[in-house]
Coordinates of C-alpha atoms and ligand atoms in Angstrom, one line a residue:
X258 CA 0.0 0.0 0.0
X259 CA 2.9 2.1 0.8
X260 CA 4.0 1.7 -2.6
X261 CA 0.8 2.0 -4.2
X262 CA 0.6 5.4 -2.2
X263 CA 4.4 6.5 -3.5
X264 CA 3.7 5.4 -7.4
X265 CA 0.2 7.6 -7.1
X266 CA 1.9 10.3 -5.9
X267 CA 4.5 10.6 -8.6
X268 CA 1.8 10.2 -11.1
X269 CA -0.6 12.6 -9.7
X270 CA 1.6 15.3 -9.5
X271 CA 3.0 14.5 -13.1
X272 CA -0.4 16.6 -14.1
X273 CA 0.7 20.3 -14.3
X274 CA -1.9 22.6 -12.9
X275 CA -3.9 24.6 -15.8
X276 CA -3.2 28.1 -15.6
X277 CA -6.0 30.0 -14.5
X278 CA -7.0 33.6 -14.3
X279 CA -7.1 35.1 -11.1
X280 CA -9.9 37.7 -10.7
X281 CA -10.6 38.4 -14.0
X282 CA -13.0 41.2 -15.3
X283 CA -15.6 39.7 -16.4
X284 CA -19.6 40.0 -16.8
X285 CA -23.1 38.3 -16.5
X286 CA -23.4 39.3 -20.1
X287 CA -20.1 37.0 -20.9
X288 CA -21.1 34.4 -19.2
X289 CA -24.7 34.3 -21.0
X290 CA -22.6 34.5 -24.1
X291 CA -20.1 31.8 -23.0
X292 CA -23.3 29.4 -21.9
X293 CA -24.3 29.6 -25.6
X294 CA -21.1 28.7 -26.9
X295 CA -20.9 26.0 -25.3
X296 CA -17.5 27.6 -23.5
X297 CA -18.5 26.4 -20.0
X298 CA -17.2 22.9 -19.6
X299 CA -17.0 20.2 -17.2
X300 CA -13.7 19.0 -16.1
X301 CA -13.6 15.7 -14.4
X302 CA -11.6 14.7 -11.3
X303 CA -11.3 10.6 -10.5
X304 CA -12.2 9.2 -7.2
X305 CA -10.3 6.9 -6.0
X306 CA -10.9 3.1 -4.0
X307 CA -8.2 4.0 -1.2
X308 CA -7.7 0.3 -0.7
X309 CA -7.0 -0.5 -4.5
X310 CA -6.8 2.5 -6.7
X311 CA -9.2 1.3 -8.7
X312 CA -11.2 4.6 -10.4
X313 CA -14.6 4.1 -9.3
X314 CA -16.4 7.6 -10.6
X315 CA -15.8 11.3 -11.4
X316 CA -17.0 14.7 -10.2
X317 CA -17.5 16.8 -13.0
X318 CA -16.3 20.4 -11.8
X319 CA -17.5 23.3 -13.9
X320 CA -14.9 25.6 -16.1
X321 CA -15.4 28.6 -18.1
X322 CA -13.0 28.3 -20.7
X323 CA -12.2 31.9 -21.8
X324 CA -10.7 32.4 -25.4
X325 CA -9.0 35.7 -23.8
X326 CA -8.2 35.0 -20.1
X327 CA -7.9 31.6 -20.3
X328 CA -9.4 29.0 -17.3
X329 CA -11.8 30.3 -14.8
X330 CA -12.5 28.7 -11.9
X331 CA -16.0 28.2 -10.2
X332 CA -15.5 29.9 -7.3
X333 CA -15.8 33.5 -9.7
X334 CA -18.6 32.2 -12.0
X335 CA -20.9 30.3 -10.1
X336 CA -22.1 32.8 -7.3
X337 CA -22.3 35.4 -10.7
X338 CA -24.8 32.8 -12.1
X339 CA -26.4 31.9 -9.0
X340 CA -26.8 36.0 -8.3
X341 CA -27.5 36.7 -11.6
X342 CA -30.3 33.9 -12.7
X343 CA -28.3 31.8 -14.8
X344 CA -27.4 28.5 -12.4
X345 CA -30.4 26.9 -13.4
X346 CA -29.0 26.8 -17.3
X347 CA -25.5 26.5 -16.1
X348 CA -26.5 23.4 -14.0
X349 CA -28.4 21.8 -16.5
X350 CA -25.5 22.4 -19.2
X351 CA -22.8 20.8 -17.0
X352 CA -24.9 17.9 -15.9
X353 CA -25.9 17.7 -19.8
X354 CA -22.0 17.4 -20.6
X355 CA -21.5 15.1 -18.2
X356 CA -24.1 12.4 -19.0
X357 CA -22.8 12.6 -22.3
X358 CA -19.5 12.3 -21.4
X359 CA -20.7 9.0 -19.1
X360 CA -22.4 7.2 -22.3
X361 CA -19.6 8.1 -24.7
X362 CA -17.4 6.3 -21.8
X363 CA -20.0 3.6 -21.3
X364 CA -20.0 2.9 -25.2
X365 CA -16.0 2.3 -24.9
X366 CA -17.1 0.1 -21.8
X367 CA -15.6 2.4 -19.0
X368 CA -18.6 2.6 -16.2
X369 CA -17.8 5.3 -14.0
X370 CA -20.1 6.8 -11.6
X371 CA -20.4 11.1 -12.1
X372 CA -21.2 13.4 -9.5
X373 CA -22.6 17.0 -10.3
X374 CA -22.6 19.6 -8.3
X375 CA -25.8 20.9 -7.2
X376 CA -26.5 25.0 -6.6
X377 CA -28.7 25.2 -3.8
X378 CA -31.0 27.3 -5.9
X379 CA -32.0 24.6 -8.0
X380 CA -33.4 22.7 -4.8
X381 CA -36.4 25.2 -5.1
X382 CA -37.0 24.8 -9.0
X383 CA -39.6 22.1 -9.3
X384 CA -38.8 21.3 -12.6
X385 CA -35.3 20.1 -11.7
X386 CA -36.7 16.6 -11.1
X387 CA -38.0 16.2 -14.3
X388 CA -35.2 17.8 -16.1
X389 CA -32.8 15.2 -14.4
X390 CA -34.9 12.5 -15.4
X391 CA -35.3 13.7 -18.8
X392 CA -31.3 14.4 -19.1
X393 CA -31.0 10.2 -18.0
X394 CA -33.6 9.3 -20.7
X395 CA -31.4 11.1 -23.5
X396 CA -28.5 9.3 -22.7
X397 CA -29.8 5.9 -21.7
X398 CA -28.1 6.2 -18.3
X399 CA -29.3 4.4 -15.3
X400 CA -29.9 6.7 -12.4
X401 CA -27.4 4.9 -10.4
X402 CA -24.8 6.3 -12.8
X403 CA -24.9 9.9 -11.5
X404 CA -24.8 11.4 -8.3
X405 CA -26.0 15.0 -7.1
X406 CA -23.5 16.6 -4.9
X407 CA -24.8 19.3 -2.6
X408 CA -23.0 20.8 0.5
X409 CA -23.8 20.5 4.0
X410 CA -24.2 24.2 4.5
X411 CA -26.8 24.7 1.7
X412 CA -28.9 21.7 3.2
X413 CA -28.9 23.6 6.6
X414 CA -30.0 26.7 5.4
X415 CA -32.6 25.2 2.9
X416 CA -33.9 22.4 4.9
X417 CA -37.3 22.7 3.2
X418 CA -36.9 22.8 0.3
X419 CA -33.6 20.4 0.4
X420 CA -36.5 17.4 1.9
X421 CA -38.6 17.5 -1.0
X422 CA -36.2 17.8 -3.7
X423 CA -33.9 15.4 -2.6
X424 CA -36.2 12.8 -1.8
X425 CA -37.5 12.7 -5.2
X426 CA -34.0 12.7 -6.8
X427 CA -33.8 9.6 -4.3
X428 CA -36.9 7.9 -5.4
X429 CA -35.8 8.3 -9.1
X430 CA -32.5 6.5 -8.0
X431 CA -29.6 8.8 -8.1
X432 CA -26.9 9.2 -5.8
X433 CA -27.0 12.1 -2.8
X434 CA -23.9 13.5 -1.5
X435 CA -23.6 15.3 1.2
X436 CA -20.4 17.8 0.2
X437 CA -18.1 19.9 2.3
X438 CA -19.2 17.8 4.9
X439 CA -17.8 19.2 8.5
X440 CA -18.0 22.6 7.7
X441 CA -21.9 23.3 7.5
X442 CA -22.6 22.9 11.6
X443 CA -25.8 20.5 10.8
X444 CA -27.2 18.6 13.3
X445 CA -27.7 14.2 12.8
X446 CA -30.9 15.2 13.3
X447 CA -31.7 17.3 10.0
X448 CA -29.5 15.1 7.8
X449 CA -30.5 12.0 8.9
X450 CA -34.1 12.8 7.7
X451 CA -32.4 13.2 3.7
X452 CA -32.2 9.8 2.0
X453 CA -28.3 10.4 1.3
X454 CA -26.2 8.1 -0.3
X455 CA -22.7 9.4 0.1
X456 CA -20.7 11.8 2.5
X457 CA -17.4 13.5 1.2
X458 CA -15.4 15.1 4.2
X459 CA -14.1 19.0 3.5
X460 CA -10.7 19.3 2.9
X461 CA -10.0 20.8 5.8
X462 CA -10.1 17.6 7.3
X463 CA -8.4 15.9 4.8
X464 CA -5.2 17.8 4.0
X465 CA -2.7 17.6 6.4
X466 CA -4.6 15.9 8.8
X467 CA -1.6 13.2 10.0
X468 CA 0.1 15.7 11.9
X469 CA -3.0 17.6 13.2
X470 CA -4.6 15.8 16.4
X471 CA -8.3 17.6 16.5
X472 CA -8.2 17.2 12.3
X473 CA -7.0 13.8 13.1
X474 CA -9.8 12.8 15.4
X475 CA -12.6 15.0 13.6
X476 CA -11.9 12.8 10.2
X477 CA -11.9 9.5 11.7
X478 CA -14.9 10.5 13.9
X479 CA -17.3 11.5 11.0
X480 CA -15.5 8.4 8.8
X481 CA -17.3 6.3 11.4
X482 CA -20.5 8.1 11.7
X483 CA -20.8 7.9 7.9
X484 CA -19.6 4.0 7.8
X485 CA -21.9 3.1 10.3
X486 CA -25.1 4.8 8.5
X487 CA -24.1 3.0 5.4
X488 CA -23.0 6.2 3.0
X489 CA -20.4 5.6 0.6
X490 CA -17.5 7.9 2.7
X491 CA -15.4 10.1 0.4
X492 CA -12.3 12.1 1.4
X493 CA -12.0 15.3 -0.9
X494 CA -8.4 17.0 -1.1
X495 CA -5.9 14.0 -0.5
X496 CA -2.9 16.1 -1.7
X497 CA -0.1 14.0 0.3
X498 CA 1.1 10.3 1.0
X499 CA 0.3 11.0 4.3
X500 CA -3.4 12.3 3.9
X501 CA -3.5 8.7 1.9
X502 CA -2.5 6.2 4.3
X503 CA -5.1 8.1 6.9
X504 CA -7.8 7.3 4.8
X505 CA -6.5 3.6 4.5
X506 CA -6.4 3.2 8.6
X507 CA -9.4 5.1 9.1
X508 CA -12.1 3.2 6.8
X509 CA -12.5 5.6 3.9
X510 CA -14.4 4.3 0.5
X511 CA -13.1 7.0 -1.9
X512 CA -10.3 9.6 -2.3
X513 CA -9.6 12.6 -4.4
X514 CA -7.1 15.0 -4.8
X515 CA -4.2 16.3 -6.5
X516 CA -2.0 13.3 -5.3
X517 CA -4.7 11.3 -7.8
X518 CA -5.4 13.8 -10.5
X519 CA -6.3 17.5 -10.8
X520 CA -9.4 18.0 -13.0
X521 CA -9.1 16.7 -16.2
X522 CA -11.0 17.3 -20.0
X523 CA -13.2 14.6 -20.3
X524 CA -11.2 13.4 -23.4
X525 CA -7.9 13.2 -21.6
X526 CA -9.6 10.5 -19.2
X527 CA -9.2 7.3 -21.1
X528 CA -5.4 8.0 -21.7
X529 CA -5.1 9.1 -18.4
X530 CA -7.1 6.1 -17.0
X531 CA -4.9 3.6 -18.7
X532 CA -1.4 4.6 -17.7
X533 CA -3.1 4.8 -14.3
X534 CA -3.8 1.0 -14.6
X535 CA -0.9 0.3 -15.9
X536 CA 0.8 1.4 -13.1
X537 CA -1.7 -0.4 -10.6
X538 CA -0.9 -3.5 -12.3
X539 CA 2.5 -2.7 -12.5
X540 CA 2.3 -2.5 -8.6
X541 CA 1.0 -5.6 -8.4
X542 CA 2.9 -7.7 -10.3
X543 CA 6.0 -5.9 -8.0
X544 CA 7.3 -4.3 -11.0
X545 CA 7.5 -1.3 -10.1
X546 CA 8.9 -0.2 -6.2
X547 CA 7.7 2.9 -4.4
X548 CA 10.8 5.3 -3.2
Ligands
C2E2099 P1 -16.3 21.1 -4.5 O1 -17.5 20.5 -5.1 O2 -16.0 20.8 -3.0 O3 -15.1 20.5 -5.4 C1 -13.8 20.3 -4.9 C2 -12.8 21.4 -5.2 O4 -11.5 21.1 -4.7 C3 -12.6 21.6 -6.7 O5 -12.3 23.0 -6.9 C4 -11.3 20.8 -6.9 O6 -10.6 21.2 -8.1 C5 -10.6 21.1 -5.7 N1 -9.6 20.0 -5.4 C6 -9.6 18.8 -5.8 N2 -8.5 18.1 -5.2 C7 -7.9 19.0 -4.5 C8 -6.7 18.9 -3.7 O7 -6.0 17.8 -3.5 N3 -6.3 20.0 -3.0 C9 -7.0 21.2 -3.2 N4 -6.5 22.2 -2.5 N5 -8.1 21.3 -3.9 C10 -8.5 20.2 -4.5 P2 -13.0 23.8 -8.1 O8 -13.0 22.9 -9.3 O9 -12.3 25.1 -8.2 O10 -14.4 24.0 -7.6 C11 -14.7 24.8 -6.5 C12 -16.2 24.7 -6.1 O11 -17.0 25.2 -7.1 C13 -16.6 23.2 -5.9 O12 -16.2 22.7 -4.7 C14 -18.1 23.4 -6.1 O13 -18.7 23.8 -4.8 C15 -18.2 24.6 -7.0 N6 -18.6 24.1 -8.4 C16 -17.8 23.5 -9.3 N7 -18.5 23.2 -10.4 C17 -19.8 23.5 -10.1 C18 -21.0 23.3 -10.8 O14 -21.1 22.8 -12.0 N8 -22.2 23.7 -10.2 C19 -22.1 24.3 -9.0 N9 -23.3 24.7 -8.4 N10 -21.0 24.4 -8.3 C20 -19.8 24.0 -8.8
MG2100 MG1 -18.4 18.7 -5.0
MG2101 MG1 -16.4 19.4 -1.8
MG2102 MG1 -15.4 22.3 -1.5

């Protein structure tokens, strides 16, 4: 495992970052425009079996890819959409992508899970259902193929609306995640009455914890809660060895991180995908020897 860890960590980091735009100056009106051209793109990051390495799914994370500035990153477009009525489209767009992208993949016979982010504005649209189902139907994918991803915080403040919404996303069978879990202060009590299927820890849990006693204890305490109740666990921002053999000794399902991947196009997956099996098997067959 050790080794596995070592070889991961080479590979991982292999992936430059994409250069990205910092704050650039840009408006509602270009991001309408960039909607329509089809410039606003998922990229996909694996996650990871942190026993195996074996790729089990995806979370498709939402870029804007500027012909001028270059990559932006969510955290400047999507509270402009979200503020400026546009998340519902943008939403629908990147979960449109990434079915897509799941039945091109399915057709090659790679059957990976995808997890979409979820605004919590869409929670109080009551076509969203509908449009979800519709989007499955399109793409002949099962509704175990593709998980909604909402954070903690946004189920606390929208507890209402959050019940009925994602109870019928349940019924129809897709995944629930609870994301950003640990930093949204809800109670057992409020998310215990949504049907979710997964819980992804925050980062801030997950980075660096080895050397951080309360991080330490908070991780393996809500890796228990989480394996106890069933839910798929899932430890977001695994960026060291160390965060890695954590999650091995304390139970985790899935990881994800930069020591894995960054974000990726969807067609630099399969490429990707195989010299990442390679290596596994690699490890396997003692071929290869972690430093
Ligand atoms: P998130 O859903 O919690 O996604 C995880 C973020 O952590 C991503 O940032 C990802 O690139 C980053 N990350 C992954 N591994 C590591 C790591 O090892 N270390 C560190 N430091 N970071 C890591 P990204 O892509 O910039 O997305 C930021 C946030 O924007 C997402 O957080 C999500 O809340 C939101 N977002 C992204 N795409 C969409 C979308 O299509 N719709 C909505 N509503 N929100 C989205
Ligand atoms: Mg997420
Ligand atoms: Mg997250
Ligand atoms: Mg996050």
């Amino acid at each position: 495992l050790a080794q596995l860890a070592a070889a991961l960590q080479r590979f991982g980091r292999s992936a430059p970052p994409r250069a990205s735009a910092d704050r650039p100056a840009v408006t509602l009106a270009d991001l309408k425009a960039a909607l329509d051209a089809g410039q606003v793109k998922p990229y996909f990051q694996p996650k990871v079996d942190v026993r195996t390495g074996v790729v089990k799914g995806v979370e498709a994370l939402a870029r804007w890819l500027h012909p001028q500035l270059g990559t932006i990153a969510p955290d400047l477009f999507i509270p402009m959409a979200e503020q400026g009525g546009l998340i519902h489209e943008l939403t629908l767009s990147i979960a449109e992508q990434s079915c897509a992208q799941a039945a091109r993949w399915n057709r090659h016979g790679l059957r990976l899970s995808v997890a979409v982010n979820l605004s919590p504005l869409l929670l109080d649209a009551d076509t969203f259902v509908g449009e979800a189902s519709t989007l499955l139907e399109h793409h002949a994918l099962a509704a175990e193929q593709v998980v909604w991803e909402i954070t903690e915080s946004s189920v606390v403040a929208n507890l209402g609306a959050a019940l009925g919404t994602l109870a019928r996303l349940r019924l129809k069978g897709f995944g629930l995640s609870i994301d950003d879990y640990g930093t949204g202060f809800s109670s057992m009590q409020q998310l215990a009455r949504i049907p979710f299927t997964e819980l992804k820890i925050d980062r801030s849990f997950v980075s660096g914890a080895s050397d951080r006693h309360h991080l330490r204890v908070i991780l393996q305490s809500a890796l228990d809660m989480a394996n106890r109740l069933n839910l798929v666990t899932v430890a977001e921002g695994v960026e060291t060895i160390e965060d890695w053999r954590l999650l091995q000794d304390f139970g985790c399902a899935l990881g994800q991180g930069y020591l894995i991947a960054r974000p990726m196009p969807g067609d630099d997956l399969p490429t990707w995908l195989r010299q990442h099996t390679q290596h596994l098997r690699a490890l396997r067959e003692g071929r290869v020897h972690g430093r």
